[in-house]
Coordinates of C-alpha atoms and ligand atoms in Angstrom, one line a residue:
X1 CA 141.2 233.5 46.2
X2 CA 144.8 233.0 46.0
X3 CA 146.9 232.6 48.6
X4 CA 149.2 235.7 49.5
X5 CA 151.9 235.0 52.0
X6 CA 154.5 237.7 53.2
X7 CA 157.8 237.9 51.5
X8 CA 161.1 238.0 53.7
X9 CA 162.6 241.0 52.2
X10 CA 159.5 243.2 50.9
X11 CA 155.9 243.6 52.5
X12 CA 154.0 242.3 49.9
X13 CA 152.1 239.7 50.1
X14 CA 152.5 237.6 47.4
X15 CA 151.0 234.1 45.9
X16 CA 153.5 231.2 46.1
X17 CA 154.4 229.7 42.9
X18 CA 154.5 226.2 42.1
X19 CA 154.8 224.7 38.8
X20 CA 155.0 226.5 35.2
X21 CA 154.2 224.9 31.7
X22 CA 155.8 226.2 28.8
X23 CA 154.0 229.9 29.1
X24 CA 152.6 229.2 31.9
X25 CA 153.0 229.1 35.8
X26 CA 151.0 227.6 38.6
X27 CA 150.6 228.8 41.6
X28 CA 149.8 226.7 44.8
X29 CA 146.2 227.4 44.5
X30 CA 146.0 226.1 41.0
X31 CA 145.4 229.4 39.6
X32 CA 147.2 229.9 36.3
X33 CA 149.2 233.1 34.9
X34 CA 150.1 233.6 31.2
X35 CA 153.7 234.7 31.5
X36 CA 153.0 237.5 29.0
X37 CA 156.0 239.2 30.0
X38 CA 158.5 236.3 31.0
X39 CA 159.1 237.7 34.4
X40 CA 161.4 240.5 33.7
X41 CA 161.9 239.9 30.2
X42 CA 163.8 236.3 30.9
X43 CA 161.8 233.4 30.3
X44 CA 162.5 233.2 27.0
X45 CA 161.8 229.4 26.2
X46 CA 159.3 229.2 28.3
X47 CA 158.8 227.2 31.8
X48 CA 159.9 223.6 32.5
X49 CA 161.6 223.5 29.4
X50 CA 162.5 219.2 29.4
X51 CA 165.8 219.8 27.4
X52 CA 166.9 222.3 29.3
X53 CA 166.4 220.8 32.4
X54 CA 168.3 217.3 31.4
X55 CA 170.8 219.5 31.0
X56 CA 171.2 221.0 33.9
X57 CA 170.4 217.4 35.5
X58 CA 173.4 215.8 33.9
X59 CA 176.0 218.6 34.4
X60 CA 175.3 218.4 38.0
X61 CA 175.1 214.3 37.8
X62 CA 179.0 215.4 36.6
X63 CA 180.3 218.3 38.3
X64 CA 178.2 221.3 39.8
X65 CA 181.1 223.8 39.0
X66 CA 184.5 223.9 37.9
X67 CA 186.4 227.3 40.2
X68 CA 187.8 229.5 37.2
X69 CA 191.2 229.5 38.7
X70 CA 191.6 225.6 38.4
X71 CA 189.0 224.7 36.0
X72 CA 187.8 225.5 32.4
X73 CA 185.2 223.3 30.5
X74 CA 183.3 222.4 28.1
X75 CA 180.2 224.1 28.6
X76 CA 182.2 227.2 29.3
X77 CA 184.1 227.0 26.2
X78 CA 181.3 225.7 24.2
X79 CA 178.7 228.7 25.1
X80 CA 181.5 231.0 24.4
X81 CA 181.8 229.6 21.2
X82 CA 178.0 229.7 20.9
X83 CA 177.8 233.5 21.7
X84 CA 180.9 234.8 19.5
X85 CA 178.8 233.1 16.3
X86 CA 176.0 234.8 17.9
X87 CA 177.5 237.9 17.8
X88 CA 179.1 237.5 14.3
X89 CA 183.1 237.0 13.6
X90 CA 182.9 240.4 12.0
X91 CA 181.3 242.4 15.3
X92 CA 185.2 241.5 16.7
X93 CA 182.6 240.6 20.0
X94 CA 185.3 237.5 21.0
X95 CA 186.5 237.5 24.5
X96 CA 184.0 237.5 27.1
X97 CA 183.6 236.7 30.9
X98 CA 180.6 235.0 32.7
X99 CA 178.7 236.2 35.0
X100 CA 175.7 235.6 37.6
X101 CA 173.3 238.0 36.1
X102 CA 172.7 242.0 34.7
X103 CA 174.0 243.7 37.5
X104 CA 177.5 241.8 37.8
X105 CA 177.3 242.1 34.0
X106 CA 177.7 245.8 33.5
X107 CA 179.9 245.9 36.4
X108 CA 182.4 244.0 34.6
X109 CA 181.8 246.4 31.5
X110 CA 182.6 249.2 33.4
X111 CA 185.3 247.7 34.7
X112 CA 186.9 246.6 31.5
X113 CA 186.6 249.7 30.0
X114 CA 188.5 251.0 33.3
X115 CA 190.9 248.3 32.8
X116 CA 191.7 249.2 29.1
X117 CA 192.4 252.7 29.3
X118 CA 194.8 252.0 32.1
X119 CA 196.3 249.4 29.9
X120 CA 196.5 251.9 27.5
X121 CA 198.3 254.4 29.2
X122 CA 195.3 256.8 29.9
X123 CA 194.5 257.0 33.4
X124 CA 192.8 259.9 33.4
X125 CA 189.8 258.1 31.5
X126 CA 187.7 257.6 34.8
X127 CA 184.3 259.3 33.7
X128 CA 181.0 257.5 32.8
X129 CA 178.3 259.5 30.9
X130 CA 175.0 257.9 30.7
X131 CA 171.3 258.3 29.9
X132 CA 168.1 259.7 32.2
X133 CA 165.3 257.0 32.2
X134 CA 167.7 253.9 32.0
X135 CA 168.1 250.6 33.9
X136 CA 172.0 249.1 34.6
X137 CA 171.4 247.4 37.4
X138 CA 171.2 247.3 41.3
X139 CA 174.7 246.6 42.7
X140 CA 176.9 250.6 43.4
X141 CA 178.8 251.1 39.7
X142 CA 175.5 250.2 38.0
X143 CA 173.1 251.9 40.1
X144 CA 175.8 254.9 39.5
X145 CA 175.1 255.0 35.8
X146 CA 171.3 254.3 36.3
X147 CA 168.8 257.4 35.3
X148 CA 165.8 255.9 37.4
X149 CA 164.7 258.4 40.6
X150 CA 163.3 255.9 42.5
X151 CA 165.7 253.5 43.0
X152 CA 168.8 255.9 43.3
X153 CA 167.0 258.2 45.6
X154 CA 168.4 256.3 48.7
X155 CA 171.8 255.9 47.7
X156 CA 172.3 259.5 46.6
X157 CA 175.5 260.9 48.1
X158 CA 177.6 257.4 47.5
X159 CA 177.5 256.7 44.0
X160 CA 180.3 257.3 41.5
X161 CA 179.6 260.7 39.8
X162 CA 178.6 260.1 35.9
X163 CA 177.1 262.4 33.7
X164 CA 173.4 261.5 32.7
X165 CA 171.9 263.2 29.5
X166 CA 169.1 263.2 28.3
X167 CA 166.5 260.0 27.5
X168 CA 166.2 259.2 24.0
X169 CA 162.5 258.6 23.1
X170 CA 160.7 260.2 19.6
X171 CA 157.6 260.1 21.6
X172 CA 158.7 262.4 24.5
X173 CA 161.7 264.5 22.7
X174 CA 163.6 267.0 25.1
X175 CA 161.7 270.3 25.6
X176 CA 161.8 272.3 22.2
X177 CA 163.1 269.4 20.4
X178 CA 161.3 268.0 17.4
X179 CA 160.3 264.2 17.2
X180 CA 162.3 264.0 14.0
X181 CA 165.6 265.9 15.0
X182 CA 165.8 263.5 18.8
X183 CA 168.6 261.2 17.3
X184 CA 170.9 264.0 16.2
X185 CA 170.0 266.1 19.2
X186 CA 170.8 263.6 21.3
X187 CA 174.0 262.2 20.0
X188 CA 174.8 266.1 19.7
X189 CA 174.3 265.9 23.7
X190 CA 176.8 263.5 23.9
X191 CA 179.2 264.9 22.1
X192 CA 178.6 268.4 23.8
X193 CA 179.5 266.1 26.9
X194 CA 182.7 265.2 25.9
X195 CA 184.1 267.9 25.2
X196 CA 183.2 269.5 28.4
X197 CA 184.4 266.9 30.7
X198 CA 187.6 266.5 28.0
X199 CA 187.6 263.5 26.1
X200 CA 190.8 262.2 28.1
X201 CA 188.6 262.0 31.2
X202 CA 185.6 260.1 29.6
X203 CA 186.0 256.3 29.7
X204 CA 183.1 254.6 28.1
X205 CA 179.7 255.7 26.9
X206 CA 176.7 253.5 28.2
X207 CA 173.0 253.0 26.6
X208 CA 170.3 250.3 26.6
X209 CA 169.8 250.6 22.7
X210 CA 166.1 249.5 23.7
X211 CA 165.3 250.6 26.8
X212 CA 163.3 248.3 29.4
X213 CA 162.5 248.9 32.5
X214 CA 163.0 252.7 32.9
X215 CA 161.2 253.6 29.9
X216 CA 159.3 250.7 28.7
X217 CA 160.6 248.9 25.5
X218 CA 162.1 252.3 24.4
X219 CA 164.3 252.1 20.7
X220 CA 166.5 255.4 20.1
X221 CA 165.3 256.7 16.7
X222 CA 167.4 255.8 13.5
X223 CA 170.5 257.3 13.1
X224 CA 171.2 257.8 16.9
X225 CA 173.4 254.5 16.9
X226 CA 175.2 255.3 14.4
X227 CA 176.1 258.7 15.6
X228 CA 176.8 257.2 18.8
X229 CA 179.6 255.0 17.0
X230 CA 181.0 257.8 15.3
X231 CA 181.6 259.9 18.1
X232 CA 182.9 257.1 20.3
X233 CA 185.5 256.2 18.1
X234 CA 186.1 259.9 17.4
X235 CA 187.3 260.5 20.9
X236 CA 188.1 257.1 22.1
X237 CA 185.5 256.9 24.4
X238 CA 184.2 253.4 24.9
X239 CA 180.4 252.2 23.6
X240 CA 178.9 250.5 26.1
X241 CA 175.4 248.2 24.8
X242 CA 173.5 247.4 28.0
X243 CA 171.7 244.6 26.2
X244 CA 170.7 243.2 29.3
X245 CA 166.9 242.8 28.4
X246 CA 166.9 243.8 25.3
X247 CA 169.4 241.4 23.7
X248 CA 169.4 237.8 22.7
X249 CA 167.1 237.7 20.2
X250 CA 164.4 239.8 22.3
X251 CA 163.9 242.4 19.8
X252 CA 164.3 239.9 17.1
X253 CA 167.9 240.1 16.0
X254 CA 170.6 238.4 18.3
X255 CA 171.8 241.4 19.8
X256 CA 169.6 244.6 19.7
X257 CA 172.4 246.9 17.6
X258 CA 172.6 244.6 15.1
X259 CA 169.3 246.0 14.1
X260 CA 171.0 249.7 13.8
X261 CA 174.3 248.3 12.1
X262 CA 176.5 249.1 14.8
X263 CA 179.1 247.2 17.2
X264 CA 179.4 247.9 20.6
X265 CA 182.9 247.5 22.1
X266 CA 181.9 246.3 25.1
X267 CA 178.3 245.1 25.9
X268 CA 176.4 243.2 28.1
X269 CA 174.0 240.5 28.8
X270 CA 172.0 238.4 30.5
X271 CA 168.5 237.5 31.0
X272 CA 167.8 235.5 27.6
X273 CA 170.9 233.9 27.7
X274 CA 170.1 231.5 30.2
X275 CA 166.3 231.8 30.1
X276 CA 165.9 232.1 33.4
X277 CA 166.5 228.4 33.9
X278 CA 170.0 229.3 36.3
X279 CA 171.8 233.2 37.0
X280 CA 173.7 233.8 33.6
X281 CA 175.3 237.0 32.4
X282 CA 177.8 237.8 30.3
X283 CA 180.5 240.7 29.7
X284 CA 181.7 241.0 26.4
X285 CA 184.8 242.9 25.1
X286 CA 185.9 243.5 21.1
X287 CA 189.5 241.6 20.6
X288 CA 190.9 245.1 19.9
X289 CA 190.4 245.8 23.6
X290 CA 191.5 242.4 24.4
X291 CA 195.0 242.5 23.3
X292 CA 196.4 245.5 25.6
X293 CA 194.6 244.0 28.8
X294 CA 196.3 241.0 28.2
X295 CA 199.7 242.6 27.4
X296 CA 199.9 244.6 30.6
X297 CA 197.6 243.0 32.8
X298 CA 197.3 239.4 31.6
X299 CA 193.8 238.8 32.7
X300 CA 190.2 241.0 32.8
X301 CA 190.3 241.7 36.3
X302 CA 187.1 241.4 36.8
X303 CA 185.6 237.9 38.3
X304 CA 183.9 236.7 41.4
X305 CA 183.7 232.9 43.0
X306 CA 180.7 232.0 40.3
X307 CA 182.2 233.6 37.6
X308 CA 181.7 231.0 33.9
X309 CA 179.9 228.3 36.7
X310 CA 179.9 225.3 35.0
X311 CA 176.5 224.3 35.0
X312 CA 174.7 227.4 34.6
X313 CA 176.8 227.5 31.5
X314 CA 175.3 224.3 30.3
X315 CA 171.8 225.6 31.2
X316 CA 172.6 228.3 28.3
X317 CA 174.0 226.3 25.8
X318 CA 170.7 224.3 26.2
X319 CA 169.0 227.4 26.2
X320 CA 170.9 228.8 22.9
X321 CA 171.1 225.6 20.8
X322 CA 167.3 225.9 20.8
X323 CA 166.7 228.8 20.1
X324 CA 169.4 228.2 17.3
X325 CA 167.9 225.4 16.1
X326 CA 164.7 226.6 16.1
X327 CA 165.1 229.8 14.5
X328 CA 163.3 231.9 17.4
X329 CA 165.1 235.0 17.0
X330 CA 163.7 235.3 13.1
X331 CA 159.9 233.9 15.0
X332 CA 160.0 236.8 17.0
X333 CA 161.1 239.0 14.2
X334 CA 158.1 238.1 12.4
X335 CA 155.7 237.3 15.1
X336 CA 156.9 240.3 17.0
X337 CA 156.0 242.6 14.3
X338 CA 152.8 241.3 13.9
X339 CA 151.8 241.3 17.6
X340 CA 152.4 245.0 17.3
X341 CA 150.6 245.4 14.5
X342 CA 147.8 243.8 16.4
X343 CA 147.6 245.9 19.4
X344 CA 148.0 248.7 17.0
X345 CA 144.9 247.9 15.5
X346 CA 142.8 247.1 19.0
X347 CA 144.7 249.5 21.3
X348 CA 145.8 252.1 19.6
X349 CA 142.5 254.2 19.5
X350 CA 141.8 254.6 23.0
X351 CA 141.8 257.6 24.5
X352 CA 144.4 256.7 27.2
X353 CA 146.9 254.9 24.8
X354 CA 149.8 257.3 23.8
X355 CA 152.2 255.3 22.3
X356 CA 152.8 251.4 21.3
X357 CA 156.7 250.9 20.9
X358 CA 159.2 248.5 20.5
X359 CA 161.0 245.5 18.5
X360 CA 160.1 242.3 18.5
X361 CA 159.3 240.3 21.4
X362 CA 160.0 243.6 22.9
X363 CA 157.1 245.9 23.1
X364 CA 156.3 249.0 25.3
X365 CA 152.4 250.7 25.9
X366 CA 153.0 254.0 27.4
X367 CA 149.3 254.9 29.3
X368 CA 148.3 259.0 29.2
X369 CA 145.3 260.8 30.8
X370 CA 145.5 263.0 27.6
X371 CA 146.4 261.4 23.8
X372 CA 146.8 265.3 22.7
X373 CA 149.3 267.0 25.2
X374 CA 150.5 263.4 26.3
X375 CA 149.5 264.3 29.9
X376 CA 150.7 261.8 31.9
X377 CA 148.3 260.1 34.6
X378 CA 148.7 261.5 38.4
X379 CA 151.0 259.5 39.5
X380 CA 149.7 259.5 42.9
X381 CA 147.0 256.8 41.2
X382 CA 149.6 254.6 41.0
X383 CA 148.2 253.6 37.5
X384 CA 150.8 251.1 36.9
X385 CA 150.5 249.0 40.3
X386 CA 146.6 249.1 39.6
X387 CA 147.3 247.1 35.9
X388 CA 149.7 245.1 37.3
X389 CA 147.3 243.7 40.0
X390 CA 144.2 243.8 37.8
X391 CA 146.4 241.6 35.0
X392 CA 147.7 239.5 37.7
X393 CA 144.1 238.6 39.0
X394 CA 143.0 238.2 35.2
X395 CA 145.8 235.3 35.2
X396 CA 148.3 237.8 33.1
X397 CA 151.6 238.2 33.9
X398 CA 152.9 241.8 32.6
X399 CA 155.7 244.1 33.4
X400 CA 154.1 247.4 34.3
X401 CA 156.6 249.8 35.4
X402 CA 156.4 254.4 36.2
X403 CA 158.2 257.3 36.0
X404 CA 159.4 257.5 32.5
X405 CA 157.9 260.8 31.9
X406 CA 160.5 262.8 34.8
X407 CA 161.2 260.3 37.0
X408 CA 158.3 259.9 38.8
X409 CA 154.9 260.5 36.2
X410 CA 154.2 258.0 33.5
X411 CA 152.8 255.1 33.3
X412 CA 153.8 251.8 31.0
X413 CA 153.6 248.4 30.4
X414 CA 156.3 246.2 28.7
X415 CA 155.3 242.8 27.3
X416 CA 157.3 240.1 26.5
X417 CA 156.5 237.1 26.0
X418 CA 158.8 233.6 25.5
X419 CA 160.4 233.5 22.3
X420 CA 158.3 230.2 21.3
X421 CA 154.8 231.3 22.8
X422 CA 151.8 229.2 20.6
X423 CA 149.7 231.8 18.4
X424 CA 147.0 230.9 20.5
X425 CA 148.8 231.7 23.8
X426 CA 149.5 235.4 22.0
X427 CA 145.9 235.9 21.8
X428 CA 145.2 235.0 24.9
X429 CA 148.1 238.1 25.8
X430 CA 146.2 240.4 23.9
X431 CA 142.4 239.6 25.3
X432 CA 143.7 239.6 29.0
X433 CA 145.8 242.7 28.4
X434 CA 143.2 244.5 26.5
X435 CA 140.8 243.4 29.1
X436 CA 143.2 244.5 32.2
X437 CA 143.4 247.9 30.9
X438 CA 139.6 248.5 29.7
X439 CA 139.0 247.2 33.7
X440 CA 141.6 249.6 35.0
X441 CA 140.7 252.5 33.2
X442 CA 137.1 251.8 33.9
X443 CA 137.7 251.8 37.7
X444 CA 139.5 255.1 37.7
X445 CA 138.1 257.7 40.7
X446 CA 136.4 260.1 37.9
X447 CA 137.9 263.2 36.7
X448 CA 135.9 266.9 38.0
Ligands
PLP1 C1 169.1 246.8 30.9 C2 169.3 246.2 32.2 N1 170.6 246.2 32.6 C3 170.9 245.6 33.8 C4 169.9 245.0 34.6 C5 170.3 244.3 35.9 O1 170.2 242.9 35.7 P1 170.0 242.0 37.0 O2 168.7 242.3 37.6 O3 170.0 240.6 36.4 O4 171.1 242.2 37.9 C6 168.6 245.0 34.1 C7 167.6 244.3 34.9 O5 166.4 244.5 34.7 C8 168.3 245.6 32.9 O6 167.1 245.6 32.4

């Protein structure tokens, strides 16, 4: 039995972790997890990753951090360097600011796009619009643009008003909408948007091109990124990619729109880019944007005492020139496809499987009590908590999450494993997952 011990700030009770191996962590029983999801979609090398860790060892044998108003470096500048070849000269993705994580991340997007309109001699551009069932983050401006119930609920009253339309998901398309007609419908929902609020109030459009946590490893259907563009630039409302967890190289290109031929002009990201080895986020803006800013303001105002720290920008050059030099984004292009493939084949039968989604190291198993009319499970079952433990005793680490049906039914699980996870370890996902579920399901009070 493992040991649980209260948290500070929550009341579960939770195991105390010790060590982690590659895919693996330890807790201080000795009882082993398979990080099948790494964490939240962040461990992306792995645990205890040697090269990484020298690196972080010898930037602080140097200097632990170099202030941003006295100091650049070379981490800094060489991760920036790393991340605009990432991104492609073409994308015009060249100035950027770094930050401690997701949440400070799309702050700073929001706040850029802000920051250009008013260098841009439109003011009035104040308005966010925004999707239902999406994840930006916990600190106020993100929450504000967040579509997920459960954690707005108590902050209701105090956010920044944005507009939030409608989710974009083939399997669950908004009432009277076919499967096939979701991307134009939705972009059409934007657009209807626009005009209502007036296009001079909207600032910036912002989307998770694959949704995470609020809908579990949602992509928008084809097409809907590319409408998305057209309208933005139509109007001159700002794209925002929220490629927090679904970017670098998690859906198997290096950011997630690359996949749907589009550019962002502003996006975010975090999680992958540091691998969870030291907080790392970044805000990215096209030059375009750049060059007003800079003419009437000088600087992105947008910044905070850790902003580009020095050594957790080492910890992501480490992070990135191995997944460069390993070619892990194309692995989990290929591996990722094949993964899929393979809980297609054992999963995708089951009565209480509705859909298997996703790109990549990025993929999403909605749960339903009825494959037909895609009934969602009671939610008072808590179906998700239930996998989550069951997994988690079964040495499985998975990212169950609820609520992507309305806000409060549904049930999915996102998986996500490290970019560089053995083919062995990926079958050892699948039994444990597959087992989890059958063991879950099983154990269900029975239905009348
Ligand atoms: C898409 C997306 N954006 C933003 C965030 C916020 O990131 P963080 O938790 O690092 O602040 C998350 C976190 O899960 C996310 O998934």
């Amino acid at each position: 039995m493992t040991a649980a011990t209260p948290s500070p700030w929550q009341p579960a009770r939770l195991p105390k972790i010790a060590h982690g191996k590659g895919s693996y962590v330890y807790d201080t029983d000795g009882k082993q997890y398979l990080d099948g999801s790494g964490g939240p979609a962040v461990f992306c090398l792995g645990h205890g990753n040697e090269e990484v860790n020298a690196a972080i060892k010898a930037q602080l044998d140097r200097v632990a951090h170099g202030y941003r108003y006295t100091f650049t470096s070379d981490p800094l500048e060489q991760l920036a360097e790393i991340v605009r070849r990432r991104c492609g000269e073409a994308s015009g993705l060249s100035r950027m600011v770094f930050v401690a994580g997701g949440s400070e991340a799309v702050e700073s997007c929001l706040k850029i796009a802000l920051q250009y309109h008013s260098a841009q001699g439109e003011p009035s551009r104040r308005r966010f619009i925004a999707r239902q069932r999406s994840w930006h983050g916990n600190t106020l401006g993100a929450l504000a643009v967040s579509g997920f119930r459960d954690r707005r609920l108590p902050f209701e009253g105090a956010l920044v008003e944005a507009s939030l339309l409608s989710p974009v998901n083939a399997y669950r398309p908004p009432a009277g909408v076919r499967p096939e007609n979701v991307a134009e419908h939705c972009a059409n929902e934007l657009e209807e948007e626009i005009a209502r609020l007036g296009a001079e109030q909207v600032a910036a459009f912002i989307f998770e091109p694959v949704v995470g946590a609020a809908g579990g490893a949602v992509p928008a259907p084809p097409g809907y990124a590319k409408r998305v563009r057209e309208i933005c630039t139509r109007t001159g409302v700002l794209m925002i990619a929220d490629e927090v967890m679904c970017g670098t190289g998690r859906c198997g290109t290096w950011r997630a729109l690359e996949h749907d031929g589009v550019v962002p002009d502003i996006m975010a990201i975090a999680k992958g880019l540091g691998g969870g080895y030291l907080p790392l986020g970044a805000a990215l803006l096209q030059e375009r944007l750049w060059q007003p800013i800079e003419a009437r303001h000088g600087a992105l105002l947008t910044g905070h005492t850790f902003t580009g720290h020095t050594t957790c920008c080492a910890a992501g050059v480490a992070v990135q020139t191995i997944i460069e030099r390993e070619k892990l984004v194309d692995r989990v292009k290929d591996e990722g496809a094949r993964l899929k493939a393979r809980l297609q084949e054992l999963l995708g039968e089951r009565p209480y499987i509705g859909d298997i989604r996703g790109r990549g190291f990025f993929i999403g198993i909605e749960l339903v009590a009825d494959r037909d009319s895609k009934e969602p499970f009671d939610p008072a079952l808590r179906l998700y908590e239930r996998l989550r433990d069951q997994s988690f005793a079964n040495g499985l680490i998975c990212y169950p999450s609820g609520g992507n049906v309305d806000g409060v039914k549904g049930d999915q699980v996102i998986i996500a494993p490290p970019f560089n996870a053995s083919q062995a370890e990926l079958d050892e996902l699948v039994d444990k997952l597959q087992r989890s579920l059958t063991q879950v399901i099983d154990g269900l009070p029975k239905r009348p």
